[in-house]
Structures are given as structure tokens and as C-alpha cells.
XYZ file of C-alpha atoms in Angstrom:
533
model
C 29.350 -25.690 5.779
C 25.658 -24.990 6.132
C 22.800 -23.656 3.120
C 22.663 -20.136 3.704
C 19.381 -19.666 5.173
C 19.238 -22.785 7.211
C 20.298 -22.821 10.906
C 22.509 -25.521 12.298
C 21.495 -28.994 14.583
C 21.104 -28.233 18.003
C 24.180 -27.638 20.012
C 25.424 -29.269 23.286
C 22.611 -27.314 25.173
C 19.824 -28.973 23.862
C 20.600 -32.196 23.473
C 18.331 -35.601 23.890
C 18.896 -36.967 27.654
C 19.582 -40.265 28.181
C 19.071 -40.856 31.363
C 19.937 -40.018 34.588
C 24.148 -38.927 35.624
C 24.901 -40.200 31.617
C 26.202 -37.893 29.829
C 23.671 -36.642 26.683
C 24.916 -38.684 23.449
C 26.944 -36.270 21.007
C 24.765 -35.406 17.742
C 25.264 -36.184 14.254
C 27.954 -33.791 12.883
C 26.041 -30.747 11.156
C 24.650 -31.522 7.447
C 21.852 -29.467 5.421
C 18.659 -29.689 6.081
C 17.478 -29.205 2.697
C 17.066 -26.602 -0.187
C 15.538 -23.135 -0.221
C 11.938 -23.354 -0.635
C 10.510 -22.739 -4.367
C 6.929 -22.412 -4.501
C 5.032 -24.374 -2.582
C 3.794 -27.292 -4.034
C 2.449 -30.682 -2.208
C 3.560 -33.560 -3.075
C 1.910 -35.358 -5.722
C 1.017 -38.736 -3.564
C -1.621 -41.025 -5.848
C -4.797 -39.572 -5.335
C -3.346 -35.647 -4.496
C -3.912 -32.798 -6.441
C -2.419 -29.402 -6.854
C -2.437 -26.837 -4.169
C -5.535 -24.756 -4.229
C -7.703 -27.489 -5.748
C -10.477 -27.445 -3.658
C -12.910 -29.308 -5.787
C -13.947 -33.160 -4.921
C -11.204 -35.542 -4.074
C -11.726 -38.721 -5.174
C -10.567 -41.307 -2.159
C -10.485 -44.678 -4.184
C -8.004 -46.438 -3.319
C -6.960 -45.418 -0.003
C -9.246 -45.920 2.703
C -7.498 -48.680 4.375
C -4.069 -46.782 4.080
C -5.787 -43.542 5.578
C -8.200 -44.673 8.130
C -6.649 -48.366 9.767
C -9.921 -49.044 11.075
C -12.359 -51.335 9.372
C -15.344 -50.419 11.192
C -15.073 -47.090 10.766
C -17.977 -46.526 8.688
C -19.416 -50.003 8.322
C -20.705 -49.955 12.507
C -20.488 -46.775 12.676
C -22.136 -45.385 8.737
C -24.866 -47.762 8.478
C -27.830 -45.735 8.363
C -25.956 -43.681 4.924
C -25.401 -46.671 2.831
C -21.629 -46.632 3.332
C -19.710 -49.692 2.734
C -16.449 -50.566 4.611
C -13.884 -48.054 2.844
C -13.353 -44.757 2.170
C -13.695 -46.094 -1.737
C -17.680 -45.067 -1.476
C -16.736 -41.691 -0.661
C -16.709 -40.343 -4.467
C -19.093 -37.650 -5.777
C -20.982 -40.792 -7.474
C -21.202 -42.736 -4.133
C -22.377 -39.446 -1.772
C -24.755 -40.453 0.761
C -28.252 -39.499 -0.083
C -31.016 -40.108 3.351
C -32.934 -42.902 3.934
C -36.713 -41.163 4.194
C -39.776 -42.064 3.251
C -41.445 -40.368 0.525
C -43.670 -37.530 1.590
C -42.034 -33.876 0.585
C -43.671 -30.885 2.278
C -43.599 -27.342 0.984
C -43.103 -24.568 4.138
C -45.230 -22.574 2.636
C -48.173 -24.970 2.641
C -47.876 -24.441 6.392
C -48.450 -20.451 6.510
C -44.985 -19.464 5.956
C -44.346 -15.928 4.295
C -41.148 -15.844 3.213
C -40.643 -12.129 3.557
C -37.575 -11.780 5.749
C -40.034 -10.458 8.352
C -42.533 -12.137 9.507
C -41.560 -14.567 11.941
C -41.905 -18.420 9.893
C -40.576 -20.081 13.632
C -44.368 -22.359 13.741
C -44.669 -22.860 10.313
C -41.141 -24.519 9.376
C -41.927 -26.718 12.808
C -45.470 -28.168 12.021
C -43.865 -28.642 8.030
C -41.165 -30.785 10.101
C -43.505 -32.461 12.003
C -45.845 -33.409 9.603
C -42.840 -34.599 7.397
C -41.743 -36.417 10.742
C -44.077 -38.841 11.371
C -43.419 -41.215 8.275
C -39.958 -39.768 7.147
C -39.950 -37.029 4.213
C -38.332 -33.862 3.194
C -39.366 -29.812 4.034
C -38.648 -27.710 1.294
C -37.844 -23.848 1.653
C -37.970 -22.297 -1.944
C -36.684 -19.268 -2.441
C -37.001 -16.320 -0.046
C -36.319 -15.192 3.330
C -37.198 -17.505 6.436
C -37.535 -15.554 9.786
C -37.303 -18.354 12.113
C -35.952 -19.316 16.211
C -35.437 -22.173 17.270
C -36.520 -25.560 14.410
C -36.578 -29.392 15.664
C -35.588 -31.407 13.992
C -36.915 -34.966 13.683
C -35.755 -38.485 12.446
C -35.754 -39.483 9.401
C -36.377 -35.408 8.382
C -34.812 -33.522 4.982
C -34.275 -29.767 5.595
C -33.779 -28.711 1.720
C -32.739 -25.361 1.205
C -33.595 -24.454 -2.750
C -32.091 -22.209 -4.559
C -32.297 -18.799 -3.024
C -33.356 -19.851 0.193
C -32.753 -18.438 3.051
C -33.362 -19.707 6.767
C -32.675 -15.989 8.594
C -32.224 -16.477 12.386
C -34.350 -14.265 14.907
C -32.324 -11.411 16.047
C -34.180 -12.317 19.466
C -32.461 -14.728 22.239
C -36.399 -14.989 23.173
C -36.673 -17.018 20.750
C -34.367 -19.557 20.963
C -35.335 -21.983 24.072
C -32.244 -23.339 25.707
C -31.358 -26.680 26.179
C -29.288 -28.983 28.183
C -25.827 -29.417 26.929
C -24.616 -31.979 29.111
C -21.530 -30.012 30.046
C -20.331 -26.659 31.056
C -19.543 -24.384 28.239
C -16.307 -22.904 28.343
C -17.116 -20.061 25.826
C -20.758 -18.721 27.057
C -20.722 -20.418 30.866
C -23.243 -22.871 32.306
C -24.599 -26.479 30.778
C -27.606 -24.535 28.147
C -27.183 -24.205 24.593
C -29.174 -22.305 22.311
C -29.563 -22.930 19.066
C -31.154 -22.290 15.467
C -31.462 -26.081 14.026
C -32.029 -27.928 16.892
C -32.106 -32.093 18.047
C -30.757 -34.597 20.669
C -31.046 -37.956 19.903
C -32.605 -38.087 16.218
C -31.543 -40.228 13.261
C -31.353 -40.054 10.179
C -31.111 -35.711 9.673
C -30.301 -34.162 6.681
C -29.596 -30.838 5.749
C -28.989 -29.676 1.932
C -29.296 -27.677 -0.251
C -28.052 -24.775 -2.282
C -29.445 -22.207 0.354
C -28.374 -20.347 2.847
C -28.810 -19.753 6.232
C -27.874 -16.408 7.809
C -27.584 -16.528 11.726
C -27.349 -12.797 12.189
C -24.172 -12.797 14.339
C -23.951 -9.156 14.628
C -27.496 -9.601 16.801
C -25.534 -11.435 20.101
C -22.184 -9.780 20.413
C -20.142 -11.334 23.396
C -21.020 -9.190 26.309
C -19.882 -9.978 29.729
C -22.486 -10.951 32.354
C -22.629 -10.977 36.384
C -24.165 -14.611 35.976
C -21.301 -16.827 35.870
C -23.900 -19.357 34.382
C -24.312 -17.052 31.465
C -21.294 -15.983 31.254
C -20.645 -13.944 28.066
C -24.963 -13.360 27.477
C -26.827 -16.768 25.888
C -25.432 -16.904 21.757
C -27.049 -19.392 19.609
C -25.201 -21.802 17.789
C -26.161 -22.028 13.671
C -26.487 -26.236 14.205
C -26.354 -28.215 17.406
C -27.329 -31.540 17.166
C -26.287 -34.309 19.826
C -27.112 -38.074 20.602
C -27.634 -37.995 16.835
C -27.102 -40.841 14.710
C -26.352 -40.754 10.566
C -26.688 -36.876 10.160
C -25.804 -35.520 6.531
C -24.975 -31.962 5.949
C -24.108 -30.772 2.405
C -24.185 -28.471 0.111
C -25.103 -25.045 2.524
C -23.753 -22.142 3.044
C -23.423 -21.177 6.477
C -23.079 -17.298 7.538
C -22.449 -15.626 10.478
C -23.811 -17.723 13.724
C -24.402 -16.246 16.828
C -21.681 -18.629 17.948
C -20.105 -21.395 16.588
C -21.804 -22.620 12.963
C -21.854 -26.160 13.052
C -21.821 -28.479 15.953
C -22.545 -32.362 16.373
C -21.941 -33.340 19.834
C -22.118 -36.891 20.562
C -22.698 -37.816 17.348
C -22.051 -41.465 14.878
C -21.868 -41.405 11.513
C -21.872 -37.755 10.285
C -20.642 -37.088 6.521
C -20.355 -32.932 6.083
C -19.612 -32.669 2.375
C -19.057 -29.128 0.622
C -20.200 -26.667 3.043
C -19.643 -22.797 2.708
C -18.818 -21.554 6.446
C -18.304 -17.774 7.242
C -18.490 -15.387 9.515
C -16.600 -12.585 11.007
C -18.561 -11.077 13.694
C -16.934 -11.808 16.605
C -14.827 -15.090 18.773
C -16.926 -17.888 19.556
C -17.945 -17.959 15.865
C -15.812 -21.584 15.157
C -16.942 -23.276 11.770
C -17.166 -26.662 12.346
C -17.205 -28.524 15.273
C -17.153 -32.495 16.259
C -17.802 -33.036 19.440
C -17.220 -36.710 20.792
C -18.031 -38.106 17.604
C -17.583 -41.073 16.363
C -17.236 -42.249 12.309
C -17.158 -38.846 10.637
C -16.199 -37.072 7.313
C -15.874 -33.598 6.770
C -15.133 -33.296 2.776
C -14.759 -30.387 0.486
C -16.048 -27.996 2.443
C -14.918 -24.140 2.317
C -14.789 -22.428 5.458
C -13.687 -18.673 7.111
C -13.959 -17.798 10.065
C -13.827 -15.440 12.503
C -12.437 -18.432 14.647
C -11.049 -21.669 14.731
C -12.049 -22.895 11.032
C -12.664 -26.698 11.506
C -12.189 -28.277 14.993
C -12.479 -31.432 16.678
C -13.392 -31.551 20.556
C -13.652 -33.739 23.383
C -15.841 -31.871 25.978
C -17.552 -35.591 26.932
C -16.123 -38.549 28.315
C -16.349 -40.356 25.242
C -13.694 -40.105 22.291
C -13.940 -38.411 19.468
C -12.427 -40.769 17.094
C -12.526 -42.231 13.363
C -12.381 -38.969 11.867
C -11.324 -37.679 8.434
C -10.950 -34.384 7.331
C -10.063 -34.395 3.454
C -9.741 -31.807 0.880
C -10.949 -28.153 2.497
C -10.052 -24.506 2.270
C -9.847 -23.684 5.923
C -9.156 -19.700 6.743
C -9.337 -18.542 10.332
C -8.093 -15.705 12.012
C -7.584 -18.345 14.885
C -6.492 -22.063 13.809
C -6.998 -23.973 10.575
C -7.503 -27.309 12.087
C -7.217 -28.315 15.786
C -7.725 -30.842 17.961
C -8.622 -29.589 21.553
C -8.457 -27.553 23.308
C -11.244 -29.328 24.769
C -10.252 -33.333 25.799
C -12.002 -34.337 28.250
C -12.787 -37.756 26.111
C -9.553 -37.726 24.163
C -9.332 -38.780 20.406
C -7.989 -41.699 18.167
C -7.660 -42.954 14.771
C -8.276 -39.785 13.165
C -6.703 -39.268 9.561
C -6.367 -35.161 8.759
C -5.836 -34.896 4.525
C -5.005 -32.841 1.581
C -6.274 -29.464 2.797
C -5.611 -25.744 1.778
C -4.848 -22.881 4.912
C -4.624 -19.734 4.295
C -3.890 -16.238 6.200
C -4.594 -18.632 9.694
C -2.992 -16.147 12.152
C -3.253 -18.400 15.235
C -1.524 -21.444 13.950
C -1.943 -24.280 11.310
C -2.250 -27.696 13.019
C -2.616 -27.840 16.469
C -2.710 -31.362 17.621
C -3.578 -30.686 22.149
C -4.462 -32.782 25.012
C -4.927 -31.201 28.369
C -7.927 -32.527 29.813
C -6.959 -35.906 30.830
C -8.344 -38.159 27.235
C -5.846 -39.337 25.801
C -4.461 -38.254 21.951
C -3.165 -41.206 19.504
C -3.256 -42.384 16.388
C -3.586 -39.302 14.285
C -2.513 -39.215 10.887
C -1.818 -35.534 8.949
C -0.631 -35.569 5.949
C -1.169 -33.277 1.744
C -1.420 -30.257 3.839
C -0.385 -26.777 1.687
C -0.373 -23.966 4.184
C -0.108 -19.960 3.093
C 0.559 -16.925 5.579
C 0.266 -19.014 8.839
C 1.572 -18.459 11.736
C 3.207 -21.607 13.781
C 2.274 -24.512 11.011
C 2.163 -27.346 13.716
C 1.633 -26.997 17.540
C 1.838 -30.427 19.439
C 0.663 -29.856 23.545
C 0.787 -32.011 26.416
C -0.546 -30.392 28.889
C -2.846 -30.530 32.325
C -5.196 -28.385 32.673
C -7.431 -30.515 33.947
C -10.803 -29.370 33.521
C -13.939 -31.677 33.700
C -16.292 -29.799 32.404
C -18.639 -30.096 35.474
C -19.196 -34.126 35.158
C -19.243 -36.324 38.331
C -18.619 -39.488 35.655
C -15.062 -38.928 35.411
C -11.880 -39.379 37.254
C -11.418 -36.123 39.013
C -8.564 -34.891 39.664
C -8.039 -35.365 36.228
C -4.724 -37.520 34.787
C -2.603 -36.146 32.488
C -3.866 -37.620 29.005
C -1.120 -39.386 26.901
C -0.266 -37.725 23.229
C 1.138 -40.668 21.274
C 1.772 -41.559 17.475
C 1.057 -38.536 15.740
C 2.509 -38.993 12.153
C 2.419 -35.624 10.270
C 3.773 -35.446 6.514
C 3.962 -33.698 3.190
C 3.098 -30.299 4.457
C 4.506 -26.892 2.588
C 3.613 -23.867 4.486
C 4.734 -20.621 4.398
C 4.942 -19.208 7.749
C 4.197 -15.183 7.804
C 4.627 -12.482 10.299
C 2.190 -10.291 10.027
C -0.119 -14.260 10.442
C 0.749 -13.841 13.844
C 3.268 -12.431 16.713
C 7.147 -13.351 16.402
C 6.451 -15.393 19.667
C 4.022 -17.500 17.566
C 5.867 -18.749 13.917
C 8.065 -22.001 15.166
C 6.879 -25.356 15.063
C 6.819 -26.747 18.942
C 6.153 -30.156 20.407
C 5.896 -30.110 24.071
C 4.963 -32.456 26.704
C 5.608 -32.214 30.802
C 8.138 -33.606 33.013
C 7.618 -36.781 33.593
C 4.888 -36.487 30.826
C 6.330 -36.709 27.299
C 4.911 -36.658 23.734
C 5.871 -40.068 22.480
C 5.813 -41.820 18.967
C 5.893 -38.437 16.319
C 7.093 -38.630 13.273
C 7.658 -35.812 11.055
C 8.397 -36.506 7.444
C 9.076 -34.151 4.197
C 8.398 -30.987 6.187
C 9.027 -28.065 3.941
C 8.666 -24.930 6.176
C 9.825 -21.087 5.166
C 10.290 -19.247 8.017
C 10.438 -15.094 8.494
C 13.690 -15.528 10.334
C 14.538 -12.734 12.175
C 15.623 -14.326 15.702
C 18.443 -12.592 17.778
C 21.610 -14.300 19.195
C 19.638 -13.595 22.457
C 16.806 -15.335 21.789
C 19.176 -18.722 20.295
C 20.823 -18.142 23.909
C 17.171 -18.568 25.491
C 16.705 -21.093 28.627
C 14.725 -21.547 31.605
C 11.420 -21.681 29.552
C 8.531 -22.388 32.369
C 6.866 -25.223 31.911
C 2.992 -23.547 32.718
C 1.381 -27.235 32.755
C -2.062 -25.725 34.090
C -1.987 -22.817 30.489
C -4.351 -23.044 27.909
C -2.278 -24.156 25.417
C -1.291 -21.657 22.534
C 1.005 -21.861 20.276
C 2.985 -18.119 21.555
C 2.777 -19.810 25.514
C 6.292 -20.385 25.274
C 7.595 -16.624 23.799
C 9.691 -16.095 21.236
C 11.894 -19.937 21.133
C 15.447 -20.414 20.392
C 14.821 -22.411 17.398
C 13.964 -20.990 13.668
C 11.815 -23.861 13.052
C 11.170 -26.936 15.410
C 11.527 -27.284 18.906
C 10.926 -29.907 20.883
C 10.805 -30.481 24.747
C 10.076 -33.809 26.860
C 9.118 -35.710 23.959
C 10.109 -40.070 23.544
C 11.071 -41.370 20.572
C 10.878 -38.729 17.779
C 11.617 -39.099 14.212
C 12.140 -36.273 11.977
C 13.061 -36.627 8.514
C 13.258 -34.374 5.188
C 12.854 -31.409 7.344
C 13.950 -28.174 4.916
C 13.617 -25.249 6.928
C 15.184 -21.793 4.791
C 14.240 -18.476 6.235
C 13.299 -15.315 4.890
C 15.492 -12.806 6.795
C 19.112 -13.891 8.767
C 18.134 -15.964 11.993
C 20.801 -16.934 14.432
C 18.792 -18.785 16.389
C 19.669 -22.965 15.280
C 16.759 -24.893 12.441
C 16.454 -27.503 15.205
C 16.308 -27.483 19.172
C 15.426 -29.990 21.068
C 15.587 -30.537 25.213
C 15.005 -33.771 27.248
C 13.894 -35.937 23.932
C 14.652 -39.458 24.300
C 14.709 -41.593 21.474
C 15.635 -38.679 18.680
C 15.986 -39.970 15.059
C 16.977 -37.039 13.071
C 17.617 -37.527 9.314
């Protein structure tokens, strides 16, 4: 007898296949997958906190367990004064900019701060002056209208209380720079930004002021020019090839495109940002693109597009990254690896985050462009009103982003060694379509997802699956398609659907439904080495 609201284990049609010509091993007898969920609260592991508490997290004592690689901060964050472990990432030991003592006020260079006068030249002069010996550029209270500002090494841009750096609504005020790869969202290899730097080191943007991107002035407009397919739109912050970057405490609103885009940058500390956008798609929140040695902590992100995204548009992997203590809301995904996955991902830790109203899913782990995704741990996540809480995809889209220094055609990247544990999620049908409310793990024939562990997951789903849904078979592979949690349509499970996987361990999975559902809780197809407890 099964617990009310809990589906049965897969029948023989969905059993893992152990090899050609052999009969599939029969599953263990139907078993209880767990109690019905009550109030959704996270596991209270050492150092954790109640759901909804978004204050700073003390990570002392958990660094070795979470990050594994001792070189994570010691070798990649030397300029921030951080030690080997994450014990240095407490509020008392937050990194300080290593700059000179020179402090300059932009008004001394002619900035007006009246919201109508373009202060670009004055702000740039202040930055250049501070950059000669290192120092701090202060924006006092006021509204400083500006086009692109080129940040310099050893310079802190400090936004005082009441200060607003306001992006110009005129794209002519944003000179184009080389992105280094083809941009999937805009097209071409150019990038525009309000704050820009390339090859700089020890760059800090801080303060309790605000940066407003004037995003409403840059809608997505298709053009006949494939190099700017949706029109030039400025990112708010774009730093490429930089070292020792600190972004903290600032409020970022309505970027023209992605809000924070850090590319090929090492030694990153992003802390306590508030990021909002509501104008149009491609207003992602925080994007780490082929970065190494990065911490994103205590940020509040509410965006129209993905909230926090790790990408690898370049041949280098995105590696040694910690995302912790963030509150994420999005009309798209909350936290995502992909889809740009040329260089792959490794040594990623995602922990103690709260997701709210994520309409295209909670956590997405995707490699589709030939890079390997490996050594990823996600833990202590609480999700309220999301679409599919978890989507893992190994695909073969094979984009090279216009790079000539990579293998072409692109191989199928590996996806292995992924551990997801201590997750509480309530799936809301209003957060997404019925086709997108089921967790999924999907590889390709001959290219399975390998070594995935799911442990202590409590998931509440809407229910509503029909007997016809439960009998569904012949689901297309869609190997080259854009990876999305809705790509396979309504799935034949109401909790977890797995296809083309090897070495899958599922322990203490609890799934309840808000209403009747004719589908089983778990369905597997072409899964070897299934350990379901």
C-alpha cells in the first residue's frame, strides 16, 4: 500500500537496461517514498539557517567540505587577502580593495550629478586620475548621467548613499568593445557596457548607492544585420580578463542587457548585491563566464531573465565557484549552469539559497557545447513556487561561438559527479506549464549522465497527470535542441524522470502531490547502476 499522493516505483517498461541481450533486473518491491510534506523548511545542518533568512552566512568550518580544492582561494584570490579556506569569508574578514590612499570626488572634475548633464568625461577623468597611483573615486549623492566608463587597475568606484550612476539612454554613448566570442543573445562579437574593463586588476565597485541602466531605452528589436541581430544593448558591468575583482553592497537596476557579466576573470568576490530587472528578456542578473575562483554571497536577485548564471562561452572552464546565501527570483531560471558550455564547468558549489517564483525552473545543470560538467555539489536549497526544481541535461548542440581555437565539430561533453542534497521545493503550476513541473536527468544514447547522487529531496508537485501521460513512450531525443526543462513535453512521471544515465543514486526521495496523479513518482529509461533507497 502506497502513501496517499505518492506514486509507485517504475514498472518493467521503465527499468534500467543492464546490457544488450540481457533481461532488465526487476526492481525492488514497491516501497514508501516518504511522508507527505508539511511546511517546507531546510535541513538544519551545521552552519545553516532557516528558510527565508537571507542575512550573511558564516561559512567557518565548512570550507574543506564544500570546495575540496585547496588552491581555490590561495592561488586565485591573492589580491583580496583571503586565506586558503572559506573561513576568511565571514563579514569580519570580507576582502578590502588593495589600492592607494588617493581619494577623488567626481565633482572636482566637473560632474554635475543633476540627472540631465552627461557626466561621462568628468567621471572618466576622476577614474584616470585615481588609476595613476591607485585610489578611490567617490560618487556623492546625486544622479550622474553617463555613458561608458573605463575602469582602471587599483581603483575603487565608491557610490555613496543617495548616489545614482544613471546609464545614458543613447547607445551612441557606449563605444563597442570586442567580446571575444559570438554573442548568442545580441549576435556578433561586440559588447557595449556602462562600466567596462579589460585586463585590469584589483578593481572594486562598492557602496550603498545605485546603478540604473535605463533598460527601458534598449528593447530587444530584431534587425536585418546578423551581427547585431536584436540591436546593440549595453550590459551594466562587463569585465573581461581581469584579476581580483570585488563587487559589493551596490543596488543594480534595469540593465540594458545582462546586469553583471564577468568573463575570463579570476579572483572574484561578489557580495550583498541587490539586482532587479523587469523590462525585457536577456536582463540576466549575475553572469560568471569562464571565470575561476569566484564567490557570490548574500545577493538578492529578482530578474526577468535568469537570476544567477554560470557560463563558459570561452574555451576556459568556469571553475572553483561558490554561490551561497542568495535569494533568487526570476521569470526564467533561478540558478543555472549553461547553456553556453564551450569550456565546461568544474568544482562548483551551490548552497543555502532560497528560490522564489522561478517560472522556468529552480536549478539547471546543462552541458551542450562540448565542455565537461563535473564535480558539482548543490545543497541546502529551498524553493517556493518554482517550475521543475532540478533539470540536468547532457546534450549536443555543439556551438563553437565563432572560436577557431577549439575542436570542430564539437564533441559531446561529459556530465558526471553531480551531487544534489537537502532540497525542499514546492512546484507551482502557475510558475510554468504542465510540461515543466517534473525533475529530469537526460543524457543521450551512448553518452549517459554519470555519477549523479540525489539525497534528501522533499518535493511537492501539483499532480494532475492522466493515465495517458503515464503510458507515454517514444519521447524524442532532441540532441541538438536548446536545453529547456519543457523540451520533452509532459513526462510519464510526476516526480523524477531519468533517461540515459549510469551510476545514479537516489536516497530518501520524498514526493507528494497536491492532487491525484496517475503517473508513477519515478520513471527511468536506459539507466545502469540505479541505487534507489
